[in-house]
mmCIF file of C-alpha atoms in Angstrom:
data_model
loop_
_atom_site.group_PDB
_atom_site.id
_atom_site.type_symbol
_atom_site.label_atom_id
_atom_site.label_comp_id
_atom_site.label_asym_id
_atom_site.label_seq_id
_atom_site.Cartn_x
_atom_site.Cartn_y
_atom_site.Cartn_z
ATOM 1 C CA UNK A 83 -127.923 -15.865 -25.840
ATOM 2 C CA UNK A 84 -124.696 -17.681 -26.482
ATOM 3 C CA UNK A 85 -123.880 -19.432 -29.419
ATOM 4 C CA UNK A 86 -123.685 -23.180 -29.602
ATOM 5 C CA UNK A 87 -120.703 -25.596 -28.095
ATOM 6 C CA UNK A 88 -120.136 -29.115 -27.217
ATOM 7 C CA UNK A 89 -118.838 -30.618 -23.906
ATOM 8 C CA UNK A 90 -116.975 -33.924 -23.597
ATOM 9 C CA UNK A 91 -115.373 -35.486 -19.912
ATOM 10 C CA UNK A 92 -111.968 -35.776 -20.263
ATOM 11 C CA UNK A 93 -109.630 -37.386 -17.370
ATOM 12 C CA UNK A 94 -106.270 -37.247 -17.171
ATOM 13 C CA UNK A 95 -103.688 -39.668 -15.905
ATOM 14 C CA UNK A 96 -101.521 -38.006 -13.728
ATOM 15 C CA UNK A 97 -98.842 -39.845 -11.211
ATOM 16 C CA UNK A 98 -100.999 -42.984 -10.877
ATOM 17 C CA UNK A 99 -103.971 -40.943 -10.301
ATOM 18 C CA UNK A 100 -106.912 -39.628 -12.584
ATOM 19 C CA UNK A 101 -107.746 -36.288 -12.580
ATOM 20 C CA UNK A 102 -111.516 -36.130 -13.574
ATOM 21 C CA UNK A 103 -112.088 -32.873 -15.663
ATOM 22 C CA UNK A 104 -114.620 -31.441 -18.791
ATOM 23 C CA UNK A 105 -113.526 -29.697 -21.767
ATOM 24 C CA UNK A 106 -116.039 -27.521 -23.574
ATOM 25 C CA UNK A 107 -115.738 -26.990 -27.435
ATOM 26 C CA UNK A 108 -116.902 -25.363 -30.344
ATOM 27 C CA UNK A 109 -119.124 -26.147 -32.293
ATOM 28 C CA UNK A 110 -119.005 -25.847 -36.580
ATOM 29 C CA UNK A 111 -116.717 -26.688 -38.633
ATOM 30 C CA UNK A 112 -113.715 -29.090 -37.448
ATOM 31 C CA UNK A 113 -110.469 -26.348 -36.960
ATOM 32 C CA UNK A 114 -108.344 -26.691 -33.951
ATOM 33 C CA UNK A 115 -109.369 -24.197 -31.428
ATOM 34 C CA UNK A 116 -107.112 -22.472 -29.188
ATOM 35 C CA UNK A 117 -107.816 -23.503 -25.310
ATOM 36 C CA UNK A 118 -107.961 -22.142 -21.661
ATOM 37 C CA UNK A 119 -107.021 -24.451 -18.919
ATOM 38 C CA UNK A 120 -108.899 -23.598 -15.808
ATOM 39 C CA UNK A 121 -106.959 -24.159 -12.321
ATOM 40 C CA UNK A 122 -109.355 -23.227 -8.839
ATOM 41 C CA UNK A 123 -108.088 -22.304 -5.797
ATOM 42 C CA UNK A 124 -107.243 -24.033 -2.981
ATOM 43 C CA UNK A 125 -109.844 -27.029 -1.742
ATOM 44 C CA UNK A 126 -112.375 -26.233 -4.483
ATOM 45 C CA UNK A 127 -113.522 -27.734 -7.778
ATOM 46 C CA UNK A 128 -113.799 -26.942 -11.334
ATOM 47 C CA UNK A 129 -116.892 -24.999 -10.894
ATOM 48 C CA UNK A 130 -115.345 -22.092 -9.218
ATOM 49 C CA UNK A 131 -116.984 -20.120 -6.673
ATOM 50 C CA UNK A 132 -120.103 -18.977 -8.034
ATOM 51 C CA UNK A 133 -120.245 -21.659 -11.118
ATOM 52 C CA UNK A 134 -118.203 -18.664 -12.496
ATOM 53 C CA UNK A 135 -116.047 -21.608 -14.053
ATOM 54 C CA UNK A 136 -118.321 -22.899 -15.419
ATOM 55 C CA UNK A 137 -119.851 -19.666 -16.975
ATOM 56 C CA UNK A 138 -116.530 -18.537 -18.863
ATOM 57 C CA UNK A 139 -116.192 -22.058 -19.883
ATOM 58 C CA UNK A 140 -119.425 -21.533 -22.029
ATOM 59 C CA UNK A 141 -118.730 -17.965 -22.740
ATOM 60 C CA UNK A 142 -115.496 -18.859 -24.242
ATOM 61 C CA UNK A 143 -116.828 -22.115 -26.031
ATOM 62 C CA UNK A 144 -119.602 -20.376 -28.485
ATOM 63 C CA UNK A 145 -117.031 -17.603 -28.955
ATOM 64 C CA UNK A 146 -115.073 -20.280 -30.214
ATOM 65 C CA UNK A 147 -112.138 -20.832 -27.489
ATOM 66 C CA UNK A 148 -112.163 -24.486 -25.727
ATOM 67 C CA UNK A 149 -112.019 -24.197 -21.986
ATOM 68 C CA UNK A 150 -110.638 -27.136 -20.004
ATOM 69 C CA UNK A 151 -112.431 -27.707 -15.895
ATOM 70 C CA UNK A 152 -110.432 -29.991 -13.722
ATOM 71 C CA UNK A 153 -109.930 -31.244 -9.626
ATOM 72 C CA UNK A 154 -106.399 -30.876 -8.880
ATOM 73 C CA UNK A 155 -105.364 -34.064 -6.972
ATOM 74 C CA UNK A 156 -107.414 -34.894 -3.278
ATOM 75 C CA UNK A 157 -110.195 -31.743 -4.279
ATOM 76 C CA UNK A 158 -113.259 -32.218 -6.086
ATOM 77 C CA UNK A 159 -114.016 -35.912 -7.600
ATOM 78 C CA UNK A 160 -110.035 -36.451 -9.142
ATOM 79 C CA UNK A 161 -108.323 -39.329 -7.282
ATOM 80 C CA UNK A 162 -105.763 -38.317 -4.165
ATOM 81 C CA UNK A 163 -105.425 -37.135 -0.736
ATOM 82 C CA UNK A 164 -105.810 -33.982 0.094
ATOM 83 C CA UNK A 165 -103.553 -34.080 3.017
ATOM 84 C CA UNK A 166 -100.526 -34.561 0.500
ATOM 85 C CA UNK A 167 -101.293 -31.616 -1.619
ATOM 86 C CA UNK A 168 -98.365 -29.251 -2.313
ATOM 87 C CA UNK A 169 -98.071 -26.166 -4.598
ATOM 88 C CA UNK A 170 -95.320 -28.029 -7.192
ATOM 89 C CA UNK A 171 -97.529 -30.973 -7.454
ATOM 90 C CA UNK A 172 -100.298 -28.756 -8.892
ATOM 91 C CA UNK A 173 -97.674 -27.645 -11.334
ATOM 92 C CA UNK A 174 -97.125 -30.872 -12.751
ATOM 93 C CA UNK A 175 -100.758 -31.704 -12.764
ATOM 94 C CA UNK A 176 -101.121 -28.584 -15.368
ATOM 95 C CA UNK A 177 -98.095 -29.062 -17.026
ATOM 96 C CA UNK A 178 -99.211 -32.823 -17.651
ATOM 97 C CA UNK A 179 -103.239 -31.150 -18.799
ATOM 98 C CA UNK A 180 -101.313 -28.778 -21.055
ATOM 99 C CA UNK A 181 -99.355 -32.074 -22.384
ATOM 100 C CA UNK A 182 -102.913 -34.040 -22.896
ATOM 101 C CA UNK A 183 -104.631 -30.942 -24.414
ATOM 102 C CA UNK A 184 -101.961 -30.759 -26.662
ATOM 103 C CA UNK A 185 -102.118 -33.953 -28.120
ATOM 104 C CA UNK A 186 -106.258 -33.539 -28.326
ATOM 105 C CA UNK A 187 -107.148 -33.573 -32.035
ATOM 106 C CA UNK A 188 -109.954 -31.313 -31.478
ATOM 107 C CA UNK A 189 -106.938 -28.566 -29.840
ATOM 108 C CA UNK A 190 -104.023 -26.059 -31.287
ATOM 109 C CA UNK A 191 -101.325 -27.022 -29.538
ATOM 110 C CA UNK A 192 -99.304 -23.438 -30.178
ATOM 111 C CA UNK A 193 -102.726 -21.997 -28.561
ATOM 112 C CA UNK A 194 -102.970 -23.115 -24.886
ATOM 113 C CA UNK A 195 -103.427 -20.527 -21.748
ATOM 114 C CA UNK A 196 -103.584 -20.517 -18.635
ATOM 115 C CA UNK A 197 -106.072 -19.221 -16.416
ATOM 116 C CA UNK A 198 -106.121 -19.753 -12.331
ATOM 117 C CA UNK A 199 -108.030 -18.264 -9.129
ATOM 118 C CA UNK A 200 -106.012 -17.869 -5.698
ATOM 119 C CA UNK A 201 -103.835 -21.317 -5.599
ATOM 120 C CA UNK A 202 -104.746 -21.857 -8.561
ATOM 121 C CA UNK A 203 -103.087 -18.785 -9.392
ATOM 122 C CA UNK A 204 -100.150 -19.201 -8.012
ATOM 123 C CA UNK A 205 -100.046 -22.869 -9.430
ATOM 124 C CA UNK A 206 -100.792 -21.205 -13.168
ATOM 125 C CA UNK A 207 -98.063 -18.844 -13.255
ATOM 126 C CA UNK A 208 -95.645 -20.974 -11.734
ATOM 127 C CA UNK A 209 -97.073 -23.646 -14.894
ATOM 128 C CA UNK A 210 -96.667 -20.947 -17.504
ATOM 129 C CA UNK A 211 -92.826 -21.300 -17.405
ATOM 130 C CA UNK A 212 -92.447 -24.508 -17.513
ATOM 131 C CA UNK A 213 -94.557 -24.738 -20.922
ATOM 132 C CA UNK A 214 -95.050 -21.730 -23.957
ATOM 133 C CA UNK A 215 -98.435 -20.969 -22.612
ATOM 134 C CA UNK A 216 -100.127 -18.203 -25.087
ATOM 135 C CA UNK A 217 -101.395 -16.324 -22.071
ATOM 136 C CA UNK A 218 -101.816 -16.349 -18.353
ATOM 137 C CA UNK A 219 -104.869 -14.776 -16.192
ATOM 138 C CA UNK A 220 -104.865 -14.508 -12.832
ATOM 139 C CA UNK A 221 -107.920 -14.090 -10.629
ATOM 140 C CA UNK A 222 -106.374 -12.990 -6.647
ATOM 141 C CA UNK A 223 -103.307 -14.788 -7.376
ATOM 142 C CA UNK A 224 -101.929 -16.273 -3.429
ATOM 143 C CA UNK A 225 -98.867 -15.567 -4.232
ATOM 144 C CA UNK A 226 -98.264 -15.463 0.283
ATOM 145 C CA UNK A 227 -99.635 -19.067 0.182
ATOM 146 C CA UNK A 228 -95.655 -19.671 0.121
ATOM 147 C CA UNK A 229 -93.936 -17.042 2.360
ATOM 148 C CA UNK A 230 -92.197 -19.025 5.111
ATOM 149 C CA UNK A 231 -91.634 -15.776 6.989
ATOM 150 C CA UNK A 232 -93.499 -13.085 9.295
ATOM 151 C CA UNK A 233 -95.920 -13.966 12.141
ATOM 152 C CA UNK A 234 -99.131 -15.961 9.821
ATOM 153 C CA UNK A 235 -96.183 -18.345 8.537
ATOM 154 C CA UNK A 236 -94.906 -19.159 12.594
ATOM 155 C CA UNK A 237 -98.341 -19.788 13.498
ATOM 156 C CA UNK A 238 -99.350 -21.909 10.971
ATOM 157 C CA UNK A 239 -95.981 -23.901 11.637
ATOM 158 C CA UNK A 240 -96.976 -23.622 15.858
ATOM 159 C CA UNK A 241 -100.478 -25.184 15.054
ATOM 160 C CA UNK A 242 -98.984 -27.761 12.210
ATOM 161 C CA UNK A 243 -96.266 -29.170 15.302
ATOM 162 C CA UNK A 244 -99.746 -28.998 17.772
ATOM 163 C CA UNK A 245 -102.690 -30.193 16.252
ATOM 164 C CA UNK A 246 -100.974 -32.118 12.567
ATOM 165 C CA UNK A 247 -102.691 -28.990 10.774
ATOM 166 C CA UNK A 248 -102.922 -25.433 10.390
ATOM 167 C CA UNK A 249 -107.199 -25.010 10.225
ATOM 168 C CA UNK A 250 -107.806 -22.953 7.466
ATOM 169 C CA UNK A 251 -111.325 -22.009 6.737
ATOM 170 C CA UNK A 252 -112.324 -25.711 7.653
ATOM 171 C CA UNK A 253 -109.668 -27.204 5.368
ATOM 172 C CA UNK A 254 -106.471 -28.646 7.005
ATOM 173 C CA UNK A 255 -102.999 -27.315 5.917
ATOM 174 C CA UNK A 256 -100.424 -30.476 6.487
ATOM 175 C CA UNK A 257 -96.375 -30.220 7.020
ATOM 176 C CA UNK A 258 -95.985 -31.423 3.179
ATOM 177 C CA UNK A 259 -97.471 -28.224 1.959
ATOM 178 C CA UNK A 260 -95.162 -25.807 4.136
ATOM 179 C CA UNK A 261 -92.252 -28.074 2.917
ATOM 180 C CA UNK A 262 -92.845 -27.897 -0.107
ATOM 181 C CA UNK A 263 -93.301 -24.163 -0.199
ATOM 182 C CA UNK A 264 -90.302 -23.409 1.612
ATOM 183 C CA UNK A 265 -88.587 -23.965 -2.233
ATOM 184 C CA UNK A 266 -90.919 -21.617 -4.082
ATOM 185 C CA UNK A 267 -90.164 -17.931 -4.787
ATOM 186 C CA UNK A 268 -93.402 -16.936 -6.540
ATOM 187 C CA UNK A 269 -92.402 -14.595 -8.514
ATOM 188 C CA UNK A 270 -88.584 -15.285 -9.643
ATOM 189 C CA UNK A 271 -89.950 -18.709 -10.296
ATOM 190 C CA UNK A 272 -93.022 -17.394 -12.634
ATOM 191 C CA UNK A 273 -90.622 -15.185 -14.039
ATOM 192 C CA UNK A 274 -89.428 -16.425 -17.032
ATOM 193 C CA UNK A 275 -92.736 -16.801 -18.962
ATOM 194 C CA UNK A 276 -92.553 -14.104 -21.548
ATOM 195 C CA UNK A 277 -96.027 -13.792 -22.565
ATOM 196 C CA UNK A 278 -99.630 -11.229 -21.313
ATOM 197 C CA UNK A 279 -100.902 -11.024 -18.369
ATOM 198 C CA UNK A 280 -103.753 -10.276 -16.703
ATOM 199 C CA UNK A 281 -103.949 -9.648 -13.177
ATOM 200 C CA UNK A 282 -107.711 -8.947 -11.387
ATOM 201 C CA UNK A 283 -107.679 -8.368 -7.878
ATOM 202 C CA UNK A 284 -109.805 -6.380 -5.392
ATOM 203 C CA UNK A 285 -108.862 -3.937 -3.124
ATOM 204 C CA UNK A 286 -110.381 -5.961 0.123
ATOM 205 C CA UNK A 287 -108.453 -9.151 -0.696
ATOM 206 C CA UNK A 288 -106.485 -10.941 2.159
ATOM 207 C CA UNK A 289 -104.021 -11.837 -0.022
ATOM 208 C CA UNK A 290 -102.655 -7.951 -1.750
ATOM 209 C CA UNK A 291 -100.328 -6.981 0.304
ATOM 210 C CA UNK A 292 -98.660 -3.743 0.460
ATOM 211 C CA UNK A 293 -95.391 -4.558 -2.221
ATOM 212 C CA UNK A 294 -97.761 -7.551 -3.837
ATOM 213 C CA UNK A 295 -98.733 -5.135 -7.089
ATOM 214 C CA UNK A 296 -95.196 -3.680 -7.507
ATOM 215 C CA UNK A 297 -93.544 -7.737 -7.429
ATOM 216 C CA UNK A 298 -96.200 -8.510 -10.192
ATOM 217 C CA UNK A 299 -94.767 -4.899 -12.135
ATOM 218 C CA UNK A 300 -91.728 -5.857 -11.383
ATOM 219 C CA UNK A 301 -92.016 -9.814 -12.738
ATOM 220 C CA UNK A 302 -93.784 -9.143 -15.715
ATOM 221 C CA UNK A 303 -93.778 -5.299 -16.759
ATOM 222 C CA UNK A 304 -95.686 -4.124 -19.578
ATOM 223 C CA UNK A 305 -96.942 -7.335 -20.081
ATOM 224 C CA UNK A 306 -99.053 -6.705 -17.175
ATOM 225 C CA UNK A 307 -102.803 -6.136 -17.944
ATOM 226 C CA UNK A 308 -103.936 -5.167 -13.904
ATOM 227 C CA UNK A 309 -107.762 -4.564 -12.526
ATOM 228 C CA UNK A 310 -108.262 -3.874 -9.203
ATOM 229 C CA UNK A 311 -111.832 -4.058 -8.150
ATOM 230 C CA UNK A 312 -112.257 -1.548 -5.490
ATOM 231 C CA UNK A 313 -114.816 -2.863 -2.927
ATOM 232 C CA UNK A 314 -114.303 -6.357 -3.000
ATOM 233 C CA UNK A 315 -112.302 -9.585 -1.442
ATOM 234 C CA UNK A 316 -110.481 -12.849 -2.584
ATOM 235 C CA UNK A 317 -113.645 -13.660 -3.970
ATOM 236 C CA UNK A 318 -115.537 -10.706 -6.230
ATOM 237 C CA UNK A 319 -118.567 -10.739 -4.160
ATOM 238 C CA UNK A 320 -120.749 -8.885 -5.898
ATOM 239 C CA UNK A 321 -122.875 -9.130 -9.104
ATOM 240 C CA UNK A 322 -121.650 -6.592 -11.186
ATOM 241 C CA UNK A 323 -117.594 -7.538 -10.073
ATOM 242 C CA UNK A 324 -117.956 -11.275 -10.997
ATOM 243 C CA UNK A 325 -119.640 -9.893 -14.802
ATOM 244 C CA UNK A 326 -116.403 -7.910 -14.696
ATOM 245 C CA UNK A 327 -114.209 -10.447 -13.838
ATOM 246 C CA UNK A 328 -115.834 -13.240 -16.650
ATOM 247 C CA UNK A 329 -116.280 -9.940 -19.285
ATOM 248 C CA UNK A 330 -112.207 -8.985 -18.905
ATOM 249 C CA UNK A 331 -110.955 -13.064 -18.982
ATOM 250 C CA UNK A 332 -113.018 -13.301 -21.863
ATOM 251 C CA UNK A 333 -112.084 -10.557 -24.457
ATOM 252 C CA UNK A 334 -107.831 -10.978 -22.841
ATOM 253 C CA UNK A 335 -107.868 -14.697 -23.924
ATOM 254 C CA UNK A 336 -109.870 -13.451 -27.390
ATOM 255 C CA UNK A 337 -107.094 -10.771 -27.323
ATOM 256 C CA UNK A 338 -104.234 -13.160 -27.036
ATOM 257 C CA UNK A 339 -105.426 -17.069 -27.596
#
């Protein structure tokens, strides 16, 4: 059974848009708590697949770590236009979230960490290089989302030129996304972050290119805590895999938060 915790709505303003979110706070004495910011994937929302963000936030809060779940602009219940989604804008939103949480009276501004799933993982890794966050957890980070060479990139460019968007599993990717991606190096731009990193990824994940893990090893060195989940794909699609993912993340955050 989980311990007690409190939940409050917390909206954050960013460039004229309201980012809507929920803050899970530990109950008990008024002690400034560490906090984890949860960044969802492309076209997702603050609950994430299988409500994993909700479940993780509750577990963390019950264990004494606050958790903030929010919808990126243009996603979920936040303001904004999804057609304008770019990685750089999402990074800027995470920076604004970290700054806002740092000013929250119930939180310790020196003990804020980041977690991201898929595109949210790429976003979190880039934001971690912009603020002195305590730790960084990456679930299936989509560094390939900003790869601008190879046949996949050409197919996307051709689709946008012909239809005005690329259809990615029923969600449109528009020109602003690809124009922004061209200026991002997912590894060099993330390298200034100097803290511990948890990397969890499925062995059958479509984002797992032949050299991806080596690139993360080169970027983070011995600070990288790597876990490859055998037999699952991008969404960690089994009950045991998701339970393991939550347990690893909770332990990592407790150790480094």
